[in-house]
Tab-separated table of C-alpha atoms in Angstrom:
chain	number	residue	atom	x	y	z
F	1	MET	CA	231.654	67.814	171.632
F	2	ILE	CA	232.118	72.155	169.901
F	3	LEU	CA	232.827	75.420	171.799
F	4	PRO	CA	231.941	77.690	168.597
F	5	ALA	CA	234.998	80.399	167.975
F	6	LEU	CA	233.140	83.797	169.521
F	7	THR	CA	233.776	85.853	166.551
F	8	GLU	CA	235.672	88.028	167.641
F	9	ALA	CA	238.516	85.519	168.178
F	10	LYS	CA	238.928	84.411	164.777
F	11	SER	CA	240.245	88.354	163.905
F	12	PRO	CA	244.170	88.997	163.998
F	13	LEU	CA	242.630	92.430	166.066
F	14	PHE	CA	242.056	90.214	169.113
F	15	ARG	CA	244.040	89.565	172.066
F	16	PRO	CA	244.784	85.965	171.821
F	17	ILE	CA	245.369	85.058	175.536
F	18	LYS	CA	242.653	86.399	176.742
F	19	TYR	CA	241.001	82.759	174.258
F	20	SER	CA	243.379	80.799	175.886
F	21	LEU	CA	242.005	81.443	179.353
F	22	PHE	CA	240.358	78.479	180.483
F	23	PRO	CA	238.752	75.253	178.800
F	24	PRO	CA	235.007	74.693	178.194
F	25	LEU	CA	234.437	72.924	181.441
F	26	GLY	CA	230.980	73.465	180.830
F	27	LEU	CA	230.602	70.656	178.174
F	28	ALA	CA	233.944	68.599	179.585
F	29	THR	CA	230.712	68.260	182.831
F	30	LEU	CA	227.973	67.537	180.752
F	31	ALA	CA	230.266	64.603	179.189
F	32	GLY	CA	230.817	63.065	182.583
F	33	PHE	CA	227.718	62.089	181.682
F	34	LEU	CA	228.220	60.052	178.469
F	35	PRO	CA	228.761	56.307	179.178
F	36	PRO	CA	232.012	55.499	179.674
F	37	ASP	CA	232.771	53.226	176.385
F	38	TRP	CA	231.974	55.735	174.273
F	39	ASP	CA	234.773	58.004	171.970
F	40	VAL	CA	234.622	61.114	173.181
F	41	GLU	CA	236.545	64.577	170.506
F	42	LEU	CA	236.492	67.999	172.771
F	43	VAL	CA	237.494	70.960	170.803
F	44	ASP	CA	237.457	73.740	172.082
F	45	ASP	CA	236.980	76.326	168.757
F	46	HIS	CA	239.169	79.510	170.203
F	47	VAL	CA	242.476	77.355	170.596
F	48	GLU	CA	242.276	74.572	168.487
F	49	ARG	CA	241.131	73.136	163.902
F	50	LEU	CA	237.913	72.189	164.416
F	51	GLN	CA	238.231	70.071	161.741
F	52	THR	CA	235.020	68.996	160.123
F	53	ASP	CA	235.764	65.709	157.840
F	54	ASP	CA	234.461	63.534	160.476
F	55	GLU	CA	230.558	62.170	160.848
F	56	PRO	CA	229.938	61.400	164.402
F	57	ASP	CA	226.426	59.314	165.534
F	58	LEU	CA	225.543	62.694	168.470
F	59	VAL	CA	227.759	66.125	167.960
F	60	VAL	CA	227.219	68.886	170.885
F	61	ILE	CA	227.223	72.775	170.460
F	62	GLN	CA	227.447	74.388	172.756
F	63	VAL	CA	226.376	78.493	172.024
F	64	TYR	CA	226.765	81.825	172.989
F	65	ILE	CA	225.505	84.789	171.862
F	66	THR	CA	228.310	86.190	169.799
F	67	ASN	CA	229.679	82.450	168.937
F	68	ALA	CA	226.051	81.948	167.828
F	69	TYR	CA	226.097	81.843	164.194
F	70	ARG	CA	230.012	79.784	163.402
F	71	ALA	CA	227.662	78.087	166.228
F	72	TYR	CA	225.111	77.526	163.391
F	73	ALA	CA	226.855	77.257	160.404
F	74	ILE	CA	228.469	74.346	162.482
F	75	ALA	CA	225.030	71.911	163.426
F	76	ASP	CA	223.606	73.321	159.812
F	77	HIS	CA	226.842	71.263	158.182
F	78	TYR	CA	226.865	68.209	160.626
F	79	ARG	CA	222.865	67.664	160.240
F	80	ALA	CA	223.380	67.949	156.101
F	81	LYS	CA	225.660	64.579	156.902
F	82	GLY	CA	223.392	62.954	159.006
F	83	CYS	CA	225.063	63.484	161.234
F	84	TYR	CA	221.918	63.823	165.727
F	85	VAL	CA	223.233	68.275	166.544
F	86	VAL	CA	222.623	69.380	170.251
F	87	LEU	CA	222.575	72.737	170.712
F	88	GLY	CA	222.062	74.426	174.477
F	89	GLY	CA	223.899	76.859	176.288
F	90	LEU	CA	222.869	80.656	177.106
F	91	HIS	CA	221.478	81.855	173.559
F	92	VAL	CA	220.279	79.176	173.324
F	93	THR	CA	218.229	79.081	176.563
F	94	SER	CA	217.408	83.392	176.126
F	95	LEU	CA	216.188	82.555	171.729
F	96	PRO	CA	215.333	78.466	171.577
F	97	ASP	CA	213.004	78.712	168.647
F	98	GLU	CA	215.717	80.535	166.837
F	99	ALA	CA	218.492	77.735	167.416
F	100	ALA	CA	215.681	75.074	167.055
F	101	ARG	CA	216.179	75.564	162.864
F	102	HIS	CA	219.630	74.185	163.693
F	103	ALA	CA	219.450	71.192	165.639
F	104	ASP	CA	217.562	68.526	166.440
F	105	THR	CA	216.946	68.911	169.688
F	106	VAL	CA	217.770	71.946	172.172
F	107	PHE	CA	217.949	72.910	175.779
F	108	VAL	CA	216.659	74.921	177.906
F	109	GLY	CA	218.465	76.322	180.979
F	110	PRO	CA	221.236	74.637	182.703
F	111	GLY	CA	222.288	70.369	181.328
F	112	GLU	CA	222.850	68.194	184.449
F	113	GLN	CA	218.856	66.541	185.403
F	114	THR	CA	217.927	66.747	181.036
F	115	PHE	CA	221.831	66.043	179.155
F	116	PRO	CA	221.360	62.722	180.696
F	117	CYS	CA	217.456	62.543	180.614
F	118	PHE	CA	217.838	62.827	176.798
F	119	LEU	CA	221.159	60.899	176.058
F	120	ARG	CA	218.686	58.195	177.533
F	121	ASP	CA	215.848	59.465	175.463
F	122	TRP	CA	217.633	59.314	172.853
F	123	ARG	CA	219.910	56.033	172.872
F	124	ALA	CA	215.650	54.540	172.920
F	125	GLY	CA	215.545	56.590	169.196
F	126	HIS	CA	213.208	58.956	170.437
F	127	ALA	CA	214.315	62.292	171.818
F	128	SER	CA	212.902	65.342	171.998
F	129	ALA	CA	212.840	67.793	170.081
F	130	ARG	CA	213.512	70.836	173.175
F	131	TYR	CA	214.092	69.275	176.642
F	132	ILE	CA	213.297	72.363	179.770
F	133	SER	CA	215.429	72.975	182.850
F	134	ASP	CA	213.407	73.197	185.606
F	135	GLY	CA	212.762	71.891	189.508
F	136	GLY	CA	214.619	69.055	190.733
F	137	ARG	CA	218.240	71.032	189.523
F	138	THR	CA	221.139	70.042	191.455
F	139	ILE	CA	224.923	69.881	191.554
F	140	GLU	CA	225.018	67.286	193.549
F	141	GLY	CA	226.365	63.645	192.877
F	142	ILE	CA	226.647	64.795	189.891
F	143	PRO	CA	229.532	62.912	187.853
F	144	ALA	CA	232.825	64.210	187.584
F	145	VAL	CA	234.094	66.363	185.380
F	146	ARG	CA	236.074	64.796	182.736
F	147	ARG	CA	239.273	66.368	182.244
F	148	ASP	CA	240.847	64.135	180.107
F	149	LEU	CA	239.084	65.473	177.805
F	150	ILE	CA	240.563	69.044	178.033
F	151	LYS	CA	243.748	69.329	176.935
F	152	ARG	CA	245.535	71.778	179.481
F	153	HIS	CA	249.780	72.704	177.436
F	154	LEU	CA	247.257	74.629	175.325
F	155	TYR	CA	245.769	77.298	178.572
F	156	LEU	CA	246.331	79.352	181.022
F	157	VAL	CA	244.139	78.116	183.910
F	158	PRO	CA	243.290	75.034	183.500
F	159	ASN	CA	242.407	74.225	186.780
F	160	SER	CA	239.025	76.623	186.395
F	161	ILE	CA	235.974	74.873	188.793
F	162	VAL	CA	232.798	75.844	189.111
F	163	VAL	CA	231.293	74.685	192.746
F	164	THR	CA	228.324	76.255	193.144
F	165	ARG	CA	225.976	77.479	189.436
F	166	GLY	CA	223.759	80.723	189.305
F	167	CYS	CA	224.103	84.080	191.422
F	168	PRO	CA	222.260	85.134	194.413
F	169	GLN	CA	220.958	88.353	192.866
F	170	HIS	CA	219.046	89.665	190.450
F	171	CYS	CA	220.661	92.710	188.411
F	172	SER	CA	218.122	93.649	185.447
F	173	PHE	CA	220.597	93.410	182.481
F	174	CYS	CA	222.425	89.498	183.658
F	175	TYR	CA	222.513	86.795	180.676
F	176	LYS	CA	222.176	84.098	183.707
F	177	ASP	CA	219.355	85.193	185.445
F	178	ALA	CA	217.103	83.496	181.932
F	179	PHE	CA	219.755	81.033	182.424
F	180	PHE	CA	217.762	80.319	185.983
F	181	ALA	CA	215.057	81.018	185.793
F	182	GLY	CA	212.437	78.420	186.148
F	183	GLY	CA	213.769	76.888	189.204
F	184	ARG	CA	216.377	77.137	191.556
F	185	GLY	CA	219.073	80.315	191.052
F	186	PHE	CA	221.718	79.226	193.236
F	187	TYR	CA	222.610	75.836	194.594
F	188	THR	CA	225.618	74.375	195.438
F	189	GLN	CA	227.711	71.524	195.097
F	190	LYS	CA	228.271	69.556	198.704
F	191	VAL	CA	231.679	70.969	200.340
F	192	ASP	CA	233.572	67.060	200.226
F	193	GLU	CA	233.068	66.776	196.874
F	194	ALA	CA	233.898	69.963	196.423
F	195	LEU	CA	236.934	69.660	197.753
F	196	ARG	CA	237.866	66.364	196.503
F	197	GLU	CA	236.767	68.043	192.595
F	198	ILE	CA	240.119	70.377	194.014
F	199	GLU	CA	241.718	67.517	194.691
F	200	ARG	CA	241.877	66.607	191.494
F	201	LEU	CA	243.767	69.101	190.332
F	202	PRO	CA	247.779	69.195	189.599
F	203	GLY	CA	249.800	72.182	190.856
F	204	ARG	CA	248.533	75.223	193.460
F	205	HIS	CA	246.464	77.667	191.475
F	206	LEU	CA	243.257	77.688	191.589
F	207	TYR	CA	240.532	79.676	189.168
F	208	PHE	CA	236.503	79.507	190.616
F	209	LEU	CA	234.273	80.747	187.682
F	210	ASP	CA	231.286	81.448	190.083
F	211	ASP	CA	229.022	84.153	189.485
F	212	HIS	CA	228.881	84.804	192.934
F	213	LEU	CA	232.246	82.139	195.460
F	214	LEU	CA	230.861	83.546	199.075
F	215	GLY	CA	227.100	83.913	197.586
F	216	ASP	CA	226.643	81.074	200.219
F	217	ARG	CA	228.130	81.473	203.587
F	218	ARG	CA	227.988	78.097	205.137
F	219	PHE	CA	228.779	76.612	201.871
F	220	ALA	CA	231.694	78.873	201.621
F	221	GLU	CA	232.452	78.562	204.894
F	222	GLY	CA	233.120	74.660	204.209
F	223	LEU	CA	234.577	75.480	201.396
F	224	PHE	CA	237.518	77.374	202.800
F	225	GLU	CA	237.429	75.857	206.030
F	226	GLY	CA	239.088	72.116	203.495
F	227	MET	CA	241.099	74.660	202.077
F	228	ARG	CA	243.005	75.562	204.386
F	229	GLY	CA	246.591	73.392	204.898
F	230	MET	CA	246.224	72.659	200.728
F	231	ASP	CA	248.739	75.479	199.747
F	232	ARG	CA	246.427	76.439	196.543
F	233	LEU	CA	246.386	79.758	195.077
F	234	PHE	CA	243.221	80.475	193.533
F	235	GLN	CA	240.670	84.048	192.113
F	236	GLY	CA	236.654	84.330	192.315
F	237	ALA	CA	234.575	86.919	191.868
F	238	ALA	CA	232.008	88.115	194.800
F	239	THR	CA	229.947	91.112	194.938
F	240	VAL	CA	230.416	94.221	197.176
F	241	ASP	CA	227.966	93.855	199.879
F	242	SER	CA	230.281	89.560	200.303
F	243	VAL	CA	233.427	91.535	200.475
F	244	LEU	CA	231.976	93.509	203.492
F	245	ARG	CA	229.619	91.732	205.743
F	246	GLY	CA	230.843	89.712	207.656
F	247	ASP	CA	234.849	87.332	207.974
F	248	LEU	CA	234.214	85.365	204.952
F	249	ILE	CA	236.152	87.346	203.090
F	250	GLU	CA	239.281	87.096	205.698
F	251	LYS	CA	238.378	83.079	205.354
F	252	ALA	CA	239.076	83.288	201.850
F	253	ALA	CA	241.946	84.560	202.439
F	254	GLU	CA	243.102	82.843	205.156
F	255	ALA	CA	242.733	79.587	202.729
F	256	GLY	CA	244.495	81.057	199.420
F	257	LEU	CA	242.203	84.190	197.901
F	258	ARG	CA	244.430	85.789	195.736
F	259	SER	CA	242.552	87.518	193.314
F	260	LEU	CA	238.498	89.082	193.054
F	261	PHE	CA	236.663	90.201	191.161
F	262	VAL	CA	234.148	92.602	191.415
F	263	GLY	CA	230.938	94.051	190.058
F	264	PHE	CA	230.698	97.965	190.835
F	265	GLU	CA	228.851	98.477	187.536
F	266	THR	CA	228.486	101.850	188.073
F	267	PHE	CA	228.894	104.848	190.907
F	268	SER	CA	225.679	106.383	190.135
F	269	PRO	CA	222.234	104.989	192.879
F	270	ASP	CA	219.837	105.731	190.272
F	271	ASN	CA	221.796	103.552	188.381
F	272	LEU	CA	222.280	100.424	190.422
F	273	ARG	CA	218.152	101.362	191.023
F	274	GLY	CA	217.188	101.564	187.399
F	275	CYS	CA	219.222	97.685	187.770
F	276	ASN	CA	218.142	95.916	190.131
F	277	LYS	CA	221.804	95.639	191.976
F	278	LYS	CA	220.583	95.964	195.549
F	279	GLN	CA	223.730	94.509	196.995
F	280	ASN	CA	225.023	97.537	196.065
F	281	LEU	CA	223.691	101.260	197.271
F	282	ALA	CA	225.179	103.137	200.388
F	283	ARG	CA	228.102	100.553	199.777
F	284	ASP	CA	230.976	102.403	200.148
F	285	TYR	CA	233.720	101.179	197.734
F	286	ALA	CA	236.550	103.053	198.724
F	287	ALA	CA	235.589	100.183	201.821
F	288	VAL	CA	236.006	97.885	199.017
F	289	THR	CA	239.561	98.225	197.955
F	290	ARG	CA	241.102	98.784	201.128
F	291	ARG	CA	239.826	95.883	202.972
F	292	LEU	CA	240.703	93.636	200.169
F	293	SER	CA	244.315	95.351	199.436
F	294	ASP	CA	244.990	95.345	203.491
F	295	LEU	CA	243.839	91.064	202.891
F	296	GLY	CA	246.991	91.257	200.512
F	297	ILE	CA	243.755	90.451	197.338
F	298	MET	CA	244.431	92.256	193.734
F	299	ILE	CA	241.101	93.772	192.153
F	300	ASN	CA	239.594	93.124	189.461
F	301	GLY	CA	236.869	96.184	189.237
F	302	SER	CA	233.847	95.472	186.589
F	303	PHE	CA	231.947	97.849	184.660
F	304	VAL	CA	229.169	99.254	183.101
F	305	PHE	CA	228.666	101.906	180.102
F	306	GLY	CA	226.100	103.128	178.674
F	307	MET	CA	223.801	103.135	181.919
F	308	ASP	CA	221.100	105.782	181.818
F	309	ASP	CA	222.478	108.094	184.737
F	310	ASP	CA	225.709	108.238	182.562
F	311	GLY	CA	226.732	111.252	180.830
F	312	PRO	CA	229.736	112.295	179.001
F	313	ASP	CA	232.199	111.808	182.533
F	314	VAL	CA	231.798	109.102	183.025
F	315	PHE	CA	234.069	107.112	181.866
F	316	ASP	CA	237.548	109.905	183.006
F	317	ARG	CA	235.479	109.415	186.651
F	318	THR	CA	235.885	105.632	186.966
F	319	VAL	CA	238.580	104.720	185.211
F	320	ASP	CA	240.238	107.701	188.206
F	321	TRP	CA	238.903	106.340	190.447
F	322	ALA	CA	239.839	102.587	189.696
F	323	VAL	CA	243.017	103.853	189.183
F	324	ARG	CA	243.211	106.259	192.845
F	325	HIS	CA	241.747	102.828	194.712
F	326	GLY	CA	244.056	100.230	192.915
F	327	VAL	CA	241.886	98.294	190.735
F	328	THR	CA	244.756	96.053	189.680
F	329	THR	CA	242.909	95.030	186.532
F	330	ALA	CA	239.737	96.934	184.955
F	331	THR	CA	237.224	95.587	182.586
F	332	PHE	CA	234.662	97.353	180.793
F	333	HIS	CA	231.265	97.168	180.082
F	334	VAL	CA	228.967	98.688	177.259
F	335	GLN	CA	226.233	97.900	178.333
F	336	THR	CA	224.385	94.596	176.079
F	337	PRO	CA	220.943	94.214	176.213
F	338	TYR	CA	221.026	90.310	176.167
F	339	PRO	CA	218.590	88.382	174.563
F	340	GLY	CA	216.041	87.054	177.691
F	341	THR	CA	217.337	90.217	179.777
F	342	LYS	CA	214.641	92.954	181.397
F	343	LEU	CA	217.290	95.007	180.361
F	344	HIS	CA	215.924	93.653	176.838
F	345	ARG	CA	212.324	93.695	176.845
F	346	ASP	CA	213.030	97.592	178.560
F	347	LEU	CA	214.691	98.842	175.753
F	348	THR	CA	212.633	97.201	173.287
F	349	ALA	CA	209.754	98.243	174.706
F	350	GLN	CA	210.960	101.571	174.748
F	351	GLY	CA	211.968	101.406	171.414
F	352	ARG	CA	215.286	101.974	171.923
F	353	ILE	CA	217.045	98.546	170.674
F	354	THR	CA	219.623	99.623	166.867
F	355	SER	CA	220.664	96.246	166.446
F	356	GLU	CA	220.087	92.583	166.891
F	357	ASN	CA	223.214	91.340	164.911
F	358	TRP	CA	224.269	88.893	167.410
F	359	ASP	CA	228.412	89.543	166.668
F	360	LEU	CA	227.569	92.890	168.126
F	361	TYR	CA	226.792	92.059	171.289
F	362	ASP	CA	229.678	92.420	171.995
F	363	THR	CA	229.238	94.346	175.030
F	364	ARG	CA	232.091	96.806	173.378
F	365	HIS	CA	229.591	97.810	170.411
F	366	ALA	CA	226.572	99.277	171.124
F	367	VAL	CA	223.371	97.953	170.122
F	368	PHE	CA	220.798	100.748	171.792
F	369	ARG	CA	220.013	104.315	172.162
F	370	PRO	CA	222.580	105.738	175.246
F	371	ALA	CA	219.887	108.494	177.335
F	372	ARG	CA	222.285	111.043	177.237
F	373	LEU	CA	225.233	110.049	175.153
F	374	THR	CA	224.868	109.353	171.455
F	375	ALA	CA	226.126	105.223	170.959
F	376	ALA	CA	229.390	106.339	169.260
F	377	ALA	CA	230.244	108.788	172.131
F	378	LEU	CA	229.721	105.354	173.854
F	379	GLU	CA	232.154	103.332	172.006
F	380	ALA	CA	234.494	105.787	171.628
F	381	GLY	CA	234.527	106.090	175.775
F	382	TYR	CA	234.774	102.618	176.535
F	383	ARG	CA	237.793	102.416	174.547
F	384	ARG	CA	239.576	105.511	175.605
F	385	ALA	CA	238.387	104.500	179.592
F	386	TYR	CA	240.944	100.626	178.368
F	387	ARG	CA	243.182	102.752	176.893
F	388	ASP	CA	243.263	105.247	179.660
F	389	PHE	CA	243.708	102.671	182.333
F	390	TYR	CA	246.069	100.280	181.292
F	391	GLY	CA	248.224	103.720	180.691
F	392	TRP	CA	251.937	103.047	182.206
F	393	THR	CA	251.473	106.043	184.273
F	394	ASN	CA	247.744	104.747	185.742
F	395	ILE	CA	249.792	101.887	186.025
F	396	ALA	CA	252.706	103.914	188.180
F	397	ARG	CA	249.647	105.244	189.966
F	398	GLY	CA	247.698	102.136	190.577
F	399	ALA	CA	250.349	100.121	191.548
F	400	LEU	CA	252.126	103.177	194.242
F	401	SER	CA	247.962	103.962	196.463
F	402	HIS	CA	249.510	100.176	198.119
F	403	ARG	CA	250.892	100.516	201.430
F	404	THR	CA	253.449	97.682	201.249
F	405	ALA	CA	255.795	97.142	198.180
F	406	LYS	CA	255.101	94.098	197.499
F	407	HIS	CA	251.765	94.654	196.472
F	408	THR	CA	252.921	97.469	195.085
F	409	LEU	CA	255.453	95.194	192.832
F	410	LYS	CA	252.700	92.035	192.575
F	411	HIS	CA	249.968	95.240	190.961
F	412	PHE	CA	252.679	96.248	189.120
F	413	ALA	CA	253.861	93.024	187.513
F	414	TYR	CA	249.932	91.698	186.994
F	415	GLU	CA	249.051	94.015	185.713
F	416	ALA	CA	251.611	95.676	183.372
F	417	GLY	CA	252.055	91.873	182.649
F	418	TRP	CA	248.656	90.609	181.233
F	419	LYS	CA	248.272	94.352	178.475
F	420	LYS	CA	251.359	95.155	178.079
F	421	PHE	CA	253.306	92.434	176.606
F	422	GLU	CA	251.051	90.781	173.821
F	423	PRO	CA	253.979	89.967	171.247
F	424	LEU	CA	255.482	87.494	174.298
F	425	TRP	CA	251.876	85.927	175.201
F	426	ASP	CA	251.666	84.748	171.878
F	427	VAL	CA	254.826	83.615	171.354
F	428	VAL	CA	254.032	81.014	174.549
F	429	ILE	CA	250.441	80.258	172.342
F	430	LYS	CA	252.585	79.966	168.842
F	431	ALA	CA	254.493	77.741	171.255
F	432	ARG	CA	251.663	75.697	172.597
F	433	ARG	CA	253.796	76.798	175.569
F	434	LEU	CA	251.001	78.331	178.476
F	435	GLY	CA	251.984	76.040	180.380
F	436	ALA	CA	255.545	77.280	181.587
F	437	MET	CA	253.748	80.203	181.978
F	438	THR	CA	252.155	78.883	185.882
F	439	PRO	CA	254.829	79.398	187.829
F	440	LEU	CA	254.988	82.954	187.024
F	441	LEU	CA	251.542	83.525	187.546
F	442	GLU	CA	251.943	81.354	190.189
F	443	GLY	CA	254.544	84.046	191.434
F	444	VAL	CA	252.825	86.662	191.287
F	445	LEU	CA	250.018	84.994	193.494
F	446	SER	CA	251.750	84.104	195.760
F	447	LYS	CA	251.104	85.849	200.246
F	448	VAL	CA	251.869	89.715	200.325
F	449	THR	CA	252.373	90.781	204.302
F	450	ARG	CA	254.707	89.765	207.057
F	451	ARG	CA	253.198	89.509	210.076
F	452	GLY	CA	251.670	92.568	211.983
F	453	GLU	CA	252.767	94.626	209.236
F	454	ILE	CA	249.367	94.973	207.971
F	455	PRO	CA	247.149	96.247	210.734
F	456	HIS	CA	243.375	93.665	210.732
F	457	VAL	CA	240.615	96.514	210.642
F	458	PRO	CA	237.584	94.953	212.870
F	459	VAL	CA	234.341	94.773	211.026
F	460	PRO	CA	231.284	95.643	213.300
F	461	GLY	CA	229.951	93.152	215.085
F	462	THR	CA	231.940	90.397	214.244
F	463	ARG	CA	236.070	88.977	216.322
F	464	ALA	CA	239.032	90.686	214.806
F	465	ARG	CA	241.752	88.590	213.351
F	466	ALA	CA	245.017	88.400	213.381
F	467	ALA	CA	246.584	88.936	210.457
F	468	LEU	CA	247.854	87.471	207.496
F	469	ARG	CA	251.544	86.249	207.128
């Protein structure tokens, strides 16, 4: 089972820590369906050397858009040896005919239902060329993730976990919307199963890789209630509207949420309408940052440049807003029209796609003609936004925006540690000692507030809750 490295991960110009965060959980999940007596190896090409001089009976490869060419080359290599090769993942789902030229079998959509069917057919000697996930999607009762196949010492965050699938929103630029087309687009584990998976993980820190951890209120409430008393520290992702609605974010904080990825994306209502991100329309972004900051939750803000209403000033305005409102870390993107998305269909119809070199679909390159910017200006502005946001002056400004000294120190340590100490990360990675950094990460993610230090502002329609200790 192979996760080929993204193209940029093999370049000395890019940050190795970025590709040493999470293990290949999708492949480890599918491995749970394999017979227990099979000899299975899981290889993450980002963090270890892929040896291709073996001749396994079955090769399973996960394909993203920017690892597609490398994935195809690996697949062709093994097929030439007579090995049976299967391909699945986001890119395969978007372009199954392209992928099929390099595989014996391709998988379209999530694999929890199709992979067991394939295994049965393959062992019987009559596997199909294509398996398509449509009806009957569920992750209730699936086998436990094969964490024994994960080389934990190679990752900063080995305790990654996914307890839902998909997202209830349908943004036109999102790759995942195409991946889940044809069946249920958002579904969850049973709460008890999710809690058992959490209990299997050693240490305190967890990272929920779910697209929208708060997407199902009933499930999230049960999950957070079950996690109270576990003494966990965790990070996850959610939408702007879910942070502002009700008291679910308080329940998450009480359960141990200390950092949240939030998709702000754009400040323009026209852009939000254009990309069908209705959940952000008429929302007070500043209220989101205040609420999370008051709960001691650090923010990883996501922002997209190059939408049709974006002019030359969008980069400086976005960085200034993020710094002033205490966004801890920012992830900037050049809008990228992934195949299979509505955005790609629209830009193709308008004749605005300028490249189909999948290596460039990395959210750093402009592969289309922007409406109010040149492609060169868009890429330059994107790079400047990163440089300015993570400059020492803005790191200090952002840290000082918080109302407690402890949150200020945490913000400064987390942001500076993530971006300003690259040589240290390189040394730790080469020494294969990332696990030694986990206590430091847990210390930075520790609880910020003391009882009574910050009053909780009641949300209309809900009962005020006590401030976090």
